[in-house]
Short mmCIF file of C-alpha atoms in Angstrom, two decimals:
data_model
loop_
_atom_site.label_atom_id
_atom_site.label_comp_id
_atom_site.label_asym_id
_atom_site.label_seq_id
_atom_site.Cartn_x
_atom_site.Cartn_y
_atom_site.Cartn_z
CA UNK A 951 -0.16 0.42 0.30
CA UNK A 952 1.15 3.59 -0.88
CA UNK A 953 2.59 4.33 2.94
CA UNK A 954 3.15 7.98 2.47
CA UNK A 955 -0.80 7.88 3.05
CA UNK A 956 -0.35 11.00 5.70
CA UNK A 957 -1.48 10.04 9.30
CA UNK A 958 -2.34 11.66 12.93
CA UNK A 959 -2.31 9.95 15.61
CA UNK A 960 -5.23 11.35 17.96
CA UNK A 961 -4.65 9.91 21.08
CA UNK A 962 -1.09 9.03 23.27
CA UNK A 963 -2.33 6.49 25.50
CA UNK A 964 -1.25 2.90 25.71
CA UNK A 965 -3.40 2.09 22.42
CA UNK A 966 -2.29 5.08 20.82
CA UNK A 967 1.37 4.88 21.06
CA UNK A 968 2.15 1.08 20.17
CA UNK A 969 -0.20 1.42 17.52
CA UNK A 970 2.11 4.57 16.36
CA UNK A 971 4.96 2.69 17.14
CA UNK A 972 4.00 -0.58 14.84
CA UNK A 973 3.01 1.67 12.20
CA UNK A 974 5.91 3.48 12.47
CA UNK A 975 7.91 0.52 12.48
CA UNK A 976 5.85 -0.84 9.27
CA UNK A 977 7.38 2.92 7.21
CA UNK A 978 3.99 5.08 7.40
CA UNK A 979 3.88 8.57 7.78
CA UNK A 980 2.68 9.29 10.82
CA UNK A 981 2.54 14.18 10.50
CA UNK A 982 1.35 14.69 13.56
CA UNK A 983 0.54 13.67 16.97
CA UNK A 984 -2.35 14.75 19.12
CA UNK A 985 -3.21 14.03 23.03
CA UNK A 986 -4.75 16.67 25.77
CA UNK A 987 -1.48 15.94 28.13
CA UNK A 988 1.59 18.13 26.33
CA UNK A 989 3.85 15.86 27.75
CA UNK A 990 2.55 12.89 26.30
CA UNK A 991 2.32 14.44 23.05
CA UNK A 992 5.47 15.28 23.03
CA UNK A 993 6.84 11.56 24.19
CA UNK A 994 5.06 9.89 21.33
CA UNK A 995 5.60 12.05 19.04
CA UNK A 996 9.45 11.72 19.40
CA UNK A 997 9.23 8.47 19.23
CA UNK A 998 7.61 8.31 15.70
CA UNK A 999 9.10 11.53 13.89
CA UNK A 1000 5.98 13.45 13.58
CA UNK A 1001 5.08 17.25 15.10
CA UNK A 1002 2.71 17.43 18.07
CA UNK A 1003 -0.12 19.00 19.55
CA UNK A 1004 -1.99 19.31 23.01
CA UNK A 1005 -4.38 22.14 21.44
CA UNK A 1006 -7.10 20.95 18.67
CA UNK A 1007 -6.79 24.51 17.06
CA UNK A 1008 -3.47 23.31 16.24
CA UNK A 1009 -4.66 20.08 14.53
CA UNK A 1010 -3.35 19.78 11.08
CA UNK A 1011 -6.01 19.68 8.11
CA UNK A 1012 -3.59 18.23 5.95
CA UNK A 1013 -3.55 14.61 6.69
CA UNK A 1014 -5.66 11.89 4.44
CA UNK A 1015 -6.50 9.40 7.63
CA UNK A 1016 -7.01 10.06 11.50
CA UNK A 1017 -7.11 7.52 14.20
CA UNK A 1018 -8.09 8.12 17.62
CA UNK A 1019 -6.91 6.03 20.55
CA UNK A 1020 -9.11 7.98 23.19
CA UNK A 1021 -11.07 7.01 25.89
CA UNK A 1022 -14.71 6.79 25.02
CA UNK A 1023 -16.31 9.16 26.09
CA UNK A 1024 -13.76 11.76 25.09
CA UNK A 1025 -14.51 10.07 21.98
CA UNK A 1026 -17.67 11.16 21.81
CA UNK A 1027 -17.23 14.61 23.52
CA UNK A 1028 -14.22 15.50 20.79
CA UNK A 1029 -16.10 14.13 16.93
CA UNK A 1030 -17.42 17.59 16.12
CA UNK A 1031 -14.51 19.48 16.84
CA UNK A 1032 -12.21 16.84 15.72
CA UNK A 1033 -13.71 16.03 12.08
CA UNK A 1034 -14.74 19.78 11.23
CA UNK A 1035 -12.80 21.28 8.98
CA UNK A 1036 -11.20 17.99 7.87
CA UNK A 1037 -14.02 16.00 6.49
CA UNK A 1038 -12.47 15.43 3.70
CA UNK A 1039 -10.12 12.55 5.50
CA UNK A 1040 -11.05 9.03 6.78
CA UNK A 1041 -11.53 9.16 10.09
CA UNK A 1042 -11.18 5.55 12.22
CA UNK A 1043 -11.84 4.57 15.50
CA UNK A 1044 -9.99 2.19 17.94
CA UNK A 1045 -12.53 1.42 20.57
CA UNK A 1046 -14.08 -2.20 20.84
CA UNK A 1047 -17.11 -0.81 22.52
CA UNK A 1048 -17.98 2.05 19.86
CA UNK A 1049 -20.36 0.99 17.04
CA UNK A 1050 -18.83 2.98 13.91
CA UNK A 1051 -22.19 4.45 13.51
CA UNK A 1052 -20.78 7.25 16.05
CA UNK A 1053 -18.84 8.95 12.52
CA UNK A 1054 -21.62 10.08 10.67
CA UNK A 1055 -23.07 12.99 10.15
CA UNK A 1056 -19.64 14.21 11.19
CA UNK A 1057 -17.10 12.72 8.60
CA UNK A 1058 -17.37 11.92 4.69
CA UNK A 1059 -15.27 8.57 4.96
CA UNK A 1060 -14.65 6.72 7.96
CA UNK A 1061 -14.17 2.96 10.23
CA UNK A 1062 -13.09 1.24 12.74
CA UNK A 1063 -9.99 -0.09 13.48
CA UNK A 1064 -9.49 -2.43 16.48
CA UNK A 1065 -6.65 -4.16 17.36
CA UNK A 1066 -7.82 -7.07 20.50
CA UNK A 1067 -5.00 -7.14 23.00
CA UNK A 1068 -3.61 -5.52 25.79
CA UNK A 1069 -1.12 -2.49 25.35
CA UNK A 1070 0.98 -1.00 28.34
CA UNK A 1071 3.41 2.16 27.08
CA UNK A 1072 6.48 -0.04 28.76
CA UNK A 1073 5.53 -3.10 26.43
CA UNK A 1074 6.17 -3.39 22.78
CA UNK A 1075 3.38 -6.03 21.34
CA UNK A 1076 4.36 -8.37 18.93
CA UNK A 1077 2.01 -6.68 16.59
CA UNK A 1078 1.78 -9.83 13.76
CA UNK A 1079 -0.28 -11.28 15.99
CA UNK A 1080 -2.87 -9.22 17.21
CA UNK A 1081 -6.42 -9.91 15.85
CA UNK A 1082 -7.37 -6.83 13.81
CA UNK A 1083 -11.15 -6.41 13.51
CA UNK A 1084 -12.40 -3.89 11.00
CA UNK A 1085 -14.99 -2.45 10.10
CA UNK A 1086 -16.09 1.07 7.34
CA UNK A 1087 -17.98 2.76 5.69
CA UNK A 1088 -17.57 1.83 2.43
CA UNK A 1089 -15.73 -1.16 -0.02
CA UNK A 1090 -13.19 1.39 -0.90
CA UNK A 1091 -12.72 2.98 2.57
CA UNK A 1092 -12.28 -1.30 4.18
CA UNK A 1093 -9.71 -2.61 1.56
CA UNK A 1094 -7.62 1.04 2.72
CA UNK A 1095 -8.08 -0.24 5.61
CA UNK A 1096 -7.59 -3.52 5.18
CA UNK A 1097 -4.54 -3.38 3.32
CA UNK A 1098 -2.66 -1.03 6.50
CA UNK A 1099 -3.94 -3.58 8.98
CA UNK A 1100 -2.32 -6.01 7.30
CA UNK A 1101 1.34 -4.72 7.65
CA UNK A 1102 0.78 -4.98 10.83
CA UNK A 1103 -0.91 -8.24 11.59
CA UNK A 1104 -1.71 -11.42 9.67
CA UNK A 1105 -4.71 -11.86 11.64
CA UNK A 1106 -7.23 -9.11 10.01
CA UNK A 1107 -10.89 -9.68 9.79
CA UNK A 1108 -14.48 -7.98 9.22
CA UNK A 1109 -16.23 -7.31 12.42
CA UNK A 1110 -19.58 -5.23 12.92
CA UNK A 1111 -20.05 -3.41 15.72
CA UNK A 1112 -22.26 -5.86 17.33
CA UNK A 1113 -19.63 -8.66 17.38
CA UNK A 1114 -16.98 -6.35 18.25
CA UNK A 1115 -18.52 -5.35 20.87
CA UNK A 1116 -19.03 -8.60 21.93
CA UNK A 1117 -15.02 -9.01 21.57
CA UNK A 1118 -14.53 -6.43 23.42
CA UNK A 1119 -17.00 -7.46 26.32
CA UNK A 1120 -15.30 -11.01 26.49
CA UNK A 1121 -11.73 -9.39 26.20
CA UNK A 1122 -12.60 -7.76 29.55
CA UNK A 1123 -12.90 -11.22 30.57
CA UNK A 1124 -10.12 -12.78 29.31
CA UNK A 1125 -8.01 -9.84 29.91
CA UNK A 1126 -8.22 -7.46 32.37
CA UNK A 1127 -10.41 -9.67 34.66
CA UNK A 1128 -7.53 -12.63 34.79
CA UNK A 1129 -5.18 -10.30 35.36
CA UNK A 1130 -6.61 -8.62 38.05
CA UNK A 1131 -6.57 -12.74 39.25
CA UNK A 1132 -2.97 -12.38 38.79
CA UNK A 1133 -2.58 -9.23 41.14
CA UNK A 1134 -5.00 -10.60 43.64
CA UNK A 1135 -2.41 -13.16 44.09
CA UNK A 1136 0.67 -10.94 43.57
CA UNK A 1137 -1.19 -9.47 47.29
CA UNK A 1138 -0.77 -12.61 48.44
CA UNK A 1139 2.17 -13.47 47.91
CA UNK A 1140 3.66 -10.34 49.26
CA UNK A 1141 1.62 -11.37 51.95
CA UNK A 1142 3.42 -14.06 52.88
CA UNK A 1143 6.65 -12.98 51.21
CA UNK A 1144 7.13 -14.83 48.36
CA UNK A 1145 8.20 -13.52 44.89
CA UNK A 1146 5.12 -13.32 42.71
CA UNK A 1147 7.86 -15.00 39.85
CA UNK A 1148 6.99 -18.50 41.26
CA UNK A 1149 3.30 -18.28 39.95
CA UNK A 1150 4.64 -17.05 36.18
CA UNK A 1151 4.59 -20.99 34.84
CA UNK A 1152 1.39 -21.63 36.00
CA UNK A 1153 0.54 -18.93 34.52
CA UNK A 1154 1.83 -19.92 31.17
CA UNK A 1155 0.45 -23.19 31.22
CA UNK A 1156 -3.20 -22.31 32.10
CA UNK A 1157 -3.00 -19.48 28.73
CA UNK A 1158 -0.91 -22.42 27.08
CA UNK A 1159 -4.03 -25.08 27.75
CA UNK A 1160 -6.68 -23.43 26.19
CA UNK A 1161 -5.23 -23.54 23.17
CA UNK A 1162 -5.91 -27.38 22.89
CA UNK A 1163 -8.15 -27.50 25.23
CA UNK A 1164 -11.24 -25.49 25.39
CA UNK A 1165 -11.74 -23.64 28.61
CA UNK A 1166 -14.82 -24.97 29.59
CA UNK A 1167 -13.20 -28.47 29.91
CA UNK A 1168 -9.61 -27.41 31.07
CA UNK A 1169 -10.92 -26.28 34.14
CA UNK A 1170 -8.76 -27.84 37.92
CA UNK A 1171 -8.90 -26.90 41.33
CA UNK A 1172 -10.97 -27.33 44.23
CA UNK A 1173 -14.30 -25.69 43.43
CA UNK A 1174 -14.42 -27.82 39.85
CA UNK A 1175 -13.37 -30.96 42.44
CA UNK A 1176 -16.00 -30.29 45.29
CA UNK A 1177 -13.29 -30.65 47.55
CA UNK A 1178 -14.84 -29.11 50.39
CA UNK A 1179 -12.18 -29.58 52.70
CA UNK A 1180 -9.63 -27.61 50.66
CA UNK A 1181 -11.91 -25.09 49.88
CA UNK A 1182 -13.25 -24.10 53.28
CA UNK A 1183 -9.01 -23.96 54.08
CA UNK A 1184 -8.39 -21.11 51.68
CA UNK A 1185 -11.99 -19.37 53.87
CA UNK A 1186 -9.87 -19.43 56.40
CA UNK A 1187 -6.99 -17.71 54.91
CA UNK A 1188 -8.76 -15.01 53.34
CA UNK A 1189 -11.12 -14.83 56.80
CA UNK A 1190 -8.72 -10.95 56.74
CA UNK A 1191 -9.29 -9.88 53.17
CA UNK A 1192 -12.98 -9.42 53.22
CA UNK A 1193 -13.20 -8.67 49.36
CA UNK A 1194 -10.49 -11.63 48.27
CA UNK A 1195 -12.68 -13.95 50.06
CA UNK A 1196 -16.12 -12.33 48.72
CA UNK A 1197 -14.50 -12.36 45.32
CA UNK A 1198 -13.26 -16.51 46.06
CA UNK A 1199 -16.51 -17.40 46.86
CA UNK A 1200 -18.45 -16.19 43.75
CA UNK A 1201 -15.56 -17.91 41.25
CA UNK A 1202 -15.82 -20.85 43.20
CA UNK A 1203 -19.76 -21.02 43.21
CA UNK A 1204 -19.92 -20.04 39.43
CA UNK A 1205 -17.62 -23.02 38.03
CA UNK A 1206 -19.40 -25.10 40.32
CA UNK A 1207 -22.82 -23.88 38.01
CA UNK A 1208 -21.15 -23.88 34.80
CA UNK A 1209 -20.69 -27.38 35.91
CA UNK A 1210 -23.85 -28.52 36.31
CA UNK B 1340 19.74 -40.64 41.85
CA UNK B 1341 18.78 -44.50 42.60
CA UNK B 1342 16.07 -44.51 39.66
CA UNK B 1343 15.53 -48.14 40.80
CA UNK B 1344 13.94 -46.71 44.72
CA UNK B 1345 9.93 -48.39 44.11
CA UNK B 1346 7.48 -46.17 43.97
CA UNK B 1347 3.96 -46.58 44.09
CA UNK B 1348 1.73 -44.43 43.14
CA UNK B 1349 -1.32 -43.64 45.22
CA UNK B 1350 -4.61 -41.86 42.53
CA UNK B 1351 -4.89 -41.53 38.67
CA UNK B 1352 -6.14 -38.48 39.08
CA UNK B 1353 -4.94 -35.50 36.73
CA UNK B 1354 -1.77 -34.58 38.66
CA UNK B 1355 -0.99 -38.53 39.41
CA UNK B 1356 -1.46 -39.26 35.97
CA UNK B 1357 1.04 -36.17 34.74
CA UNK B 1358 3.55 -37.09 37.71
CA UNK B 1359 3.69 -40.46 37.49
CA UNK B 1360 4.24 -40.43 33.48
CA UNK B 1361 7.29 -37.40 34.34
CA UNK B 1362 8.46 -40.28 36.57
CA UNK B 1363 8.82 -43.21 34.06
CA UNK B 1364 10.21 -40.57 31.39
CA UNK B 1365 13.01 -39.84 33.79
CA UNK B 1366 13.05 -43.74 33.88
CA UNK B 1367 12.15 -44.39 37.43
CA UNK B 1368 10.37 -47.69 38.49
CA UNK B 1369 7.09 -47.08 39.28
CA UNK B 1370 6.03 -50.80 40.60
CA UNK B 1371 2.56 -50.20 40.93
CA UNK B 1372 -0.70 -47.86 40.37
CA UNK B 1373 -3.67 -47.50 43.10
CA UNK B 1374 -6.80 -45.89 42.29
CA UNK B 1375 -10.43 -46.81 43.65
CA UNK B 1376 -11.43 -46.30 40.04
CA UNK B 1377 -9.92 -49.95 38.40
CA UNK B 1378 -10.25 -47.79 34.82
CA UNK B 1379 -8.52 -45.29 35.88
CA UNK B 1380 -5.96 -47.31 37.76
CA UNK B 1381 -4.84 -49.55 34.51
CA UNK B 1382 -5.17 -47.07 32.14
CA UNK B 1383 -2.16 -44.65 34.17
CA UNK B 1384 0.11 -48.62 34.66
CA UNK B 1385 -0.57 -49.25 30.86
CA UNK B 1386 1.41 -46.20 30.38
CA UNK B 1387 3.77 -46.65 32.91
CA UNK B 1388 4.62 -50.13 33.13
CA UNK B 1389 3.78 -50.92 36.54
CA UNK B 1390 0.86 -53.23 37.67
CA UNK B 1391 -1.93 -51.82 39.10
CA UNK B 1392 -4.68 -52.20 41.72
CA UNK B 1393 -8.47 -50.46 43.17
CA UNK B 1394 -8.25 -52.32 46.64
CA UNK B 1395 -6.22 -51.38 49.36
CA UNK B 1396 -5.65 -54.51 50.67
CA UNK B 1397 -3.28 -55.36 47.27
CA UNK B 1398 -1.49 -52.21 47.22
CA UNK B 1399 2.26 -53.27 47.63
CA UNK B 1400 4.28 -53.15 50.74
CA UNK B 1401 7.47 -53.78 48.97
CA UNK B 1402 8.54 -50.01 47.86
CA UNK B 1403 10.13 -47.51 49.16
CA UNK B 1404 8.63 -44.18 48.18
CA UNK B 1405 4.70 -43.87 48.13
CA UNK B 1406 3.59 -40.77 46.84
CA UNK B 1407 -0.29 -40.09 47.18
CA UNK B 1408 -2.12 -37.55 44.66
CA UNK B 1409 -5.46 -38.50 46.00
CA UNK B 1410 -8.28 -34.94 46.88
CA UNK B 1411 -7.50 -33.84 50.63
CA UNK B 1412 -10.57 -35.61 51.86
CA UNK B 1413 -10.02 -38.71 50.57
CA UNK B 1414 -6.20 -38.13 51.86
CA UNK B 1415 -6.52 -37.99 55.04
CA UNK B 1416 -9.62 -40.74 55.49
CA UNK B 1417 -7.38 -43.19 53.79
CA UNK B 1418 -3.84 -42.16 55.34
CA UNK B 1419 -4.22 -44.75 58.65
CA UNK B 1420 -4.95 -47.53 56.48
CA UNK B 1421 -2.07 -46.91 52.75
CA UNK B 1422 -0.05 -46.29 55.93
CA UNK B 1423 -0.27 -49.49 58.14
CA UNK B 1424 1.86 -51.78 57.54
CA UNK B 1425 3.87 -49.85 55.11
CA UNK B 1426 5.46 -47.77 57.72
CA UNK B 1427 9.24 -48.66 56.99
CA UNK B 1428 8.99 -46.71 53.47
CA UNK B 1429 8.96 -43.12 52.62
CA UNK B 1430 5.45 -41.58 52.52
CA UNK B 1431 5.02 -38.39 50.11
CA UNK B 1432 1.78 -36.23 49.26
CA UNK B 1433 1.71 -33.72 46.92
CA UNK B 1434 -1.55 -31.67 47.67
CA UNK B 1435 -1.07 -27.57 48.28
CA UNK B 1436 -3.45 -27.22 50.99
CA UNK B 1437 -2.48 -30.11 53.23
CA UNK B 1438 0.20 -30.15 55.77
CA UNK B 1439 2.67 -32.22 56.47
CA UNK B 1440 2.13 -33.09 59.64
CA UNK B 1441 -0.79 -34.85 58.13
CA UNK B 1442 1.48 -37.92 58.45
CA UNK B 1443 2.80 -37.81 62.30
CA UNK B 1444 1.73 -40.82 64.08
CA UNK B 1445 1.26 -42.79 60.85
CA UNK B 1446 5.00 -42.90 58.93
CA UNK B 1447 8.20 -42.93 59.92
CA UNK B 1448 9.95 -40.56 56.76
CA UNK B 1449 7.37 -38.61 55.10
CA UNK B 1450 7.31 -35.20 53.57
CA UNK B 1451 5.56 -33.54 50.66
CA UNK B 1452 6.06 -33.38 46.55
CA UNK B 1453 3.67 -30.09 45.58
CA UNK B 1454 4.40 -29.37 41.76
CA UNK B 1455 2.55 -26.27 41.68
CA UNK B 1456 0.43 -26.39 37.77
CA UNK B 1457 -2.65 -27.53 35.99
CA UNK B 1458 -2.92 -30.84 35.24
CA UNK B 1459 -4.68 -32.28 32.70
CA UNK B 1460 -4.78 -35.70 31.51
CA UNK B 1461 -4.91 -35.01 27.85
CA UNK B 1462 -2.16 -33.02 28.28
CA UNK B 1463 1.08 -33.44 29.00
CA UNK B 1464 2.98 -30.14 30.42
CA UNK B 1465 6.97 -29.33 30.24
CA UNK B 1466 7.87 -30.74 33.93
CA UNK B 1467 10.85 -29.13 33.49
CA UNK B 1468 9.34 -25.78 34.22
CA UNK B 1469 7.59 -26.64 36.95
CA UNK B 1470 8.14 -25.08 40.65
CA UNK B 1471 8.41 -27.86 43.08
CA UNK B 1472 7.65 -27.13 46.19
CA UNK B 1473 9.08 -29.62 49.11
CA UNK B 1474 9.22 -30.59 52.54
CA UNK B 1475 10.12 -33.47 54.58
CA UNK B 1476 10.92 -34.54 58.11
CA UNK B 1477 14.47 -35.05 57.75
CA UNK B 1478 17.79 -33.81 55.75
CA UNK B 1479 17.62 -37.48 54.54
CA UNK B 1480 14.33 -37.84 53.50
CA UNK B 1481 14.66 -34.31 52.02
CA UNK B 1482 17.44 -34.72 49.92
CA UNK B 1483 15.63 -37.66 48.33
CA UNK B 1484 13.19 -35.67 47.13
CA UNK B 1485 15.04 -33.19 46.63
CA UNK B 1486 17.20 -35.40 44.11
CA UNK B 1487 14.33 -36.56 43.25
CA UNK B 1488 12.29 -33.19 41.97
CA UNK B 1489 16.03 -31.72 40.22
CA UNK B 1490 15.70 -34.61 37.96
CA UNK B 1491 12.41 -33.14 36.68
CA UNK B 1492 12.62 -30.16 37.35
CA UNK B 1493 15.37 -26.93 37.01
CA UNK B 1494 12.59 -25.27 39.88
CA UNK B 1495 12.90 -26.88 43.04
CA UNK B 1496 12.01 -25.08 46.21
CA UNK B 1497 12.22 -25.51 50.26
CA UNK B 1498 7.90 -24.82 51.09
CA UNK B 1499 7.12 -24.41 55.37
CA UNK B 1500 3.21 -25.28 55.13
CA UNK B 1501 2.05 -22.81 55.52
CA UNK B 1502 4.00 -21.15 52.54
CA UNK B 1503 2.81 -24.21 50.63
CA UNK B 1504 -0.75 -23.38 51.95
CA UNK B 1505 -0.70 -19.24 50.31
CA UNK B 1506 1.11 -20.62 47.22
CA UNK B 1507 -1.40 -22.76 46.19
CA UNK B 1508 -4.79 -20.19 47.47
CA UNK B 1509 -2.12 -18.54 45.09
CA UNK B 1510 -2.76 -20.72 42.13
CA UNK B 1511 -6.17 -21.02 42.92
CA UNK B 1512 -6.57 -17.49 41.38
CA UNK B 1513 -4.23 -17.04 38.73
CA UNK B 1514 -5.15 -20.68 37.39
CA UNK B 1515 -8.47 -22.02 38.09
CA UNK B 1516 -10.02 -18.57 38.05
CA UNK B 1517 -8.31 -17.16 35.29
CA UNK B 1518 -9.77 -19.56 33.58
CA UNK B 1519 -12.80 -19.45 35.12
CA UNK B 1520 -12.93 -15.69 33.09
CA UNK B 1521 -11.50 -17.93 29.95
CA UNK B 1522 -14.77 -19.96 30.27
CA UNK B 1523 -16.78 -16.84 30.22
CA UNK B 1524 -15.72 -15.41 27.46
CA UNK B 1525 -16.37 -18.77 25.72
CA UNK B 1526 -19.34 -18.84 26.16
CA UNK B 1527 -20.08 -15.06 25.61
CA UNK B 1528 -18.65 -15.51 22.04
CA UNK B 1529 -20.23 -18.67 22.06
CA UNK B 1530 -24.01 -17.17 22.22
CA UNK B 1531 -22.62 -14.15 18.94
CA UNK B 1532 -20.58 -17.69 17.21
CA UNK B 1533 -17.70 -15.79 16.88
CA UNK B 1534 -14.93 -18.63 18.07
CA UNK B 1535 -13.27 -18.60 20.91
CA UNK B 1536 -9.62 -18.91 19.27
CA UNK B 1537 -9.87 -14.96 18.80
CA UNK B 1538 -9.28 -14.34 22.35
CA UNK B 1539 -5.58 -16.04 22.13
CA UNK B 1540 -3.23 -13.42 21.43
CA UNK B 1541 -4.79 -11.47 23.98
CA UNK B 1542 -4.72 -13.94 26.86
CA UNK B 1543 -0.92 -15.75 25.96
CA UNK B 1544 -0.08 -11.32 25.89
CA UNK B 1545 -2.26 -11.06 29.21
CA UNK B 1546 -0.35 -14.05 30.50
CA UNK B 1547 3.43 -13.04 29.02
CA UNK B 1548 3.45 -9.73 30.93
CA UNK B 1549 3.39 -10.07 33.72
CA UNK B 1550 6.63 -11.77 33.05
CA UNK B 1551 7.96 -8.21 32.82
CA UNK B 1552 5.82 -6.09 34.49
CA UNK B 1553 4.01 -7.39 38.08
CA UNK B 1554 -0.21 -7.44 37.43
CA UNK B 1555 -0.61 -4.50 40.00
CA UNK B 1556 0.86 -2.04 37.05
CA UNK B 1557 0.03 -3.97 33.97
CA UNK B 1558 -4.02 -4.05 34.63
CA UNK B 1559 -6.03 -2.24 31.56
CA UNK B 1560 -9.07 -2.25 31.00
CA UNK B 1561 -12.71 0.28 31.55
CA UNK B 1562 -12.09 -0.34 35.41
CA UNK B 1563 -9.14 0.80 35.95
CA UNK B 1564 -9.50 3.94 33.42
CA UNK B 1565 -12.59 4.60 35.11
CA UNK B 1566 -14.51 5.00 31.49
CA UNK B 1567 -18.18 4.66 32.68
CA UNK B 1568 -19.86 4.66 28.99
CA UNK B 1569 -18.21 1.22 28.72
CA UNK B 1570 -18.83 -0.11 31.97
CA UNK B 1571 -22.47 1.34 31.00
CA UNK B 1572 -22.87 -0.74 27.71
CA UNK B 1573 -21.18 -3.73 29.30
CA UNK B 1574 -23.66 -4.21 31.82
CA UNK B 1575 -26.28 -3.87 29.05
CA UNK B 1576 -24.83 -6.42 27.22
CA UNK B 1577 -24.79 -8.58 30.02
CA UNK B 1578 -28.38 -7.87 31.37
CA UNK B 1579 -29.53 -11.60 30.45
CA UNK B 1580 -26.61 -12.97 32.33
CA UNK B 1581 -27.32 -12.57 35.72
CA UNK B 1582 -23.93 -14.51 36.98
CA UNK B 1583 -21.32 -13.18 34.67
CA UNK B 1584 -22.55 -9.69 35.32
CA UNK B 1585 -22.37 -9.94 39.20
CA UNK B 1586 -18.82 -11.08 38.25
CA UNK B 1587 -18.71 -8.16 36.41
CA UNK B 1588 -19.65 -5.69 39.30
CA UNK B 1589 -17.42 -7.35 41.76
CA UNK B 1590 -13.88 -7.42 39.56
CA UNK B 1591 -14.58 -4.27 37.76
CA UNK B 1592 -14.87 -2.75 41.68
CA UNK B 1593 -12.09 -4.50 43.03
CA UNK B 1594 -10.20 -3.54 39.99
CA UNK B 1595 -10.60 0.15 40.86
CA UNK B 1596 -10.28 -0.35 44.71
CA UNK B 1597 -6.96 -2.06 44.28
CA UNK B 1598 -5.72 1.36 42.01
CA UNK B 1599 -6.68 3.54 45.20
#
C-alpha cells in the first residue's frame, strides 16, 4: 500500500502509543500526534518522527487518515470538533465498544480499526499476532484499512459493531479480569513474603492449555473437584481479606454452576 | 540418584497421571498404581509399565516410596489404611493445601512433593519448568526428594506448610479463576457465534506481560481507566446473564479499589 498516506494519531495513551509505533516501524508516515496531555503528545511524537500538539486548534487538516485512540467518553465529545474542516479525510476509531455509527454525519469516510490486545506503553507487543477487527463505511475505505492492517498483523477480520462489542466484553474477561486474578495472587504472596515469579509457569500453562482444550473443559481446582476441605481452608486464610473472600466465593460458586 | 527406588503412585487423577508419566520418562521405577477407580488405575499403569490395583488390600508393601495424589478429603481418610504395615517406606503427598503433619504418627519418614501446576490427563506439561515445593521430616528424606525433583524440574524449592498453603491459594486465583474468566468469554462468544480462538493472542499477551510488569501495574481496561461509558454498555450486554454481570461488577469494583 502507499505508505505515504499522511496519518494523524489522536491520542497518545497505551493503545495510541503502541499502534503509532507499530505503524512507524512499518514506515508509515505519521505527521502529527495529538494528546490533551502535552507531555504524552511530545513523548510519542519523538518516537515516531511526528509533530505534536495538545491544542485542537493546531490539529492539522492536511492529513489523509485520522486514527483516534481515546477513552470512549472523550471520543464522543471530541468527534464534532475533530472532524470540522477535516471531513474529506478518512476517520477511524480504535474502540471495541463504540459503534461505527458515531462518525455518521461528521465524516464522509470512516471506519473502525480495533486491535484486540492489552497495550502498555512500557511493553511492545508483537503486532503480527494481534487480531485486528475492521469495519468501514464503504468497500473503498475498508480496502484501505485492510491493506494497512495487513502490513501490521497476519490476523485481520471484518466485524460489525455488535460483534466487536461482544469481542470487547469477552476481552475484558480474558484479559482485564484474568490480570486481576494475577494481581490478587501478587497481593497474597507479598503477604507471605513469596515472590510473584513462582506463579509464572502456572500462568503460562493456564494460558497455553486453552490453545488445545476449551476453557470449559480445562477447568481444574478445588471448586470443580468439589473439594470442600480445601475450600474451607482457603476461606479461613482469606478471613482478613473480605474482598478477596467475596471474589473467591463468587468465582468458586460460578465454576460449580457452570459444571452442572 | 538411584532410579531403582521402587515407587507406588497412589491416585491416578490428573496430577497422579502427569507426575507418574514424568517419572517414568526419567526412567524411575514405578512398581504399582493404585486408584479407587479400576479403569484409571489400569490406564495409568499401562502407560508407566506398572502393576495396578483398586483394592487397598492389594497395595504392595514392597516399595520404597509412596506418592499420594488424592483429593484432600480422601487423603486424610486413607492415610491410616495406606501406611499400616508400610511404615518403613517414605510417604509423600502432593497437595498444596495439606500440612506435612498429616503423616505424623502414621509414617516414620515422610514429606511433601508439591508440583505447582494445572494438570489435565489430556495434556503433557513441560515438567522441566514446573516449580516443585518440597518439605520433609528429615534432612535425609529431603535430600532424596530433592534429588528426585531435580531430575524432573529445574525449579525446586523448599517450602514449609504455611508457605505452601498460600502458594496453593494464590494458584487458585492465577490458574483456576483465570481459566474461569476464559470460560465465561467462551460462553459469551458462543452466544454471538464467534470462535474462542480469536481470544488466544490476548490471553497469551496477558500472561506474558506479567513476566516483565507486575500485575498490579499491568492492569488495563475500562475499570482501571474509570471508563463509565464502556462499563454501562457492558452491563446492558450482560442484562440477561445475571451471574456474569455479578462477576463483572465485583471484579470491576475490586480493580478500582486496588488502584486507590
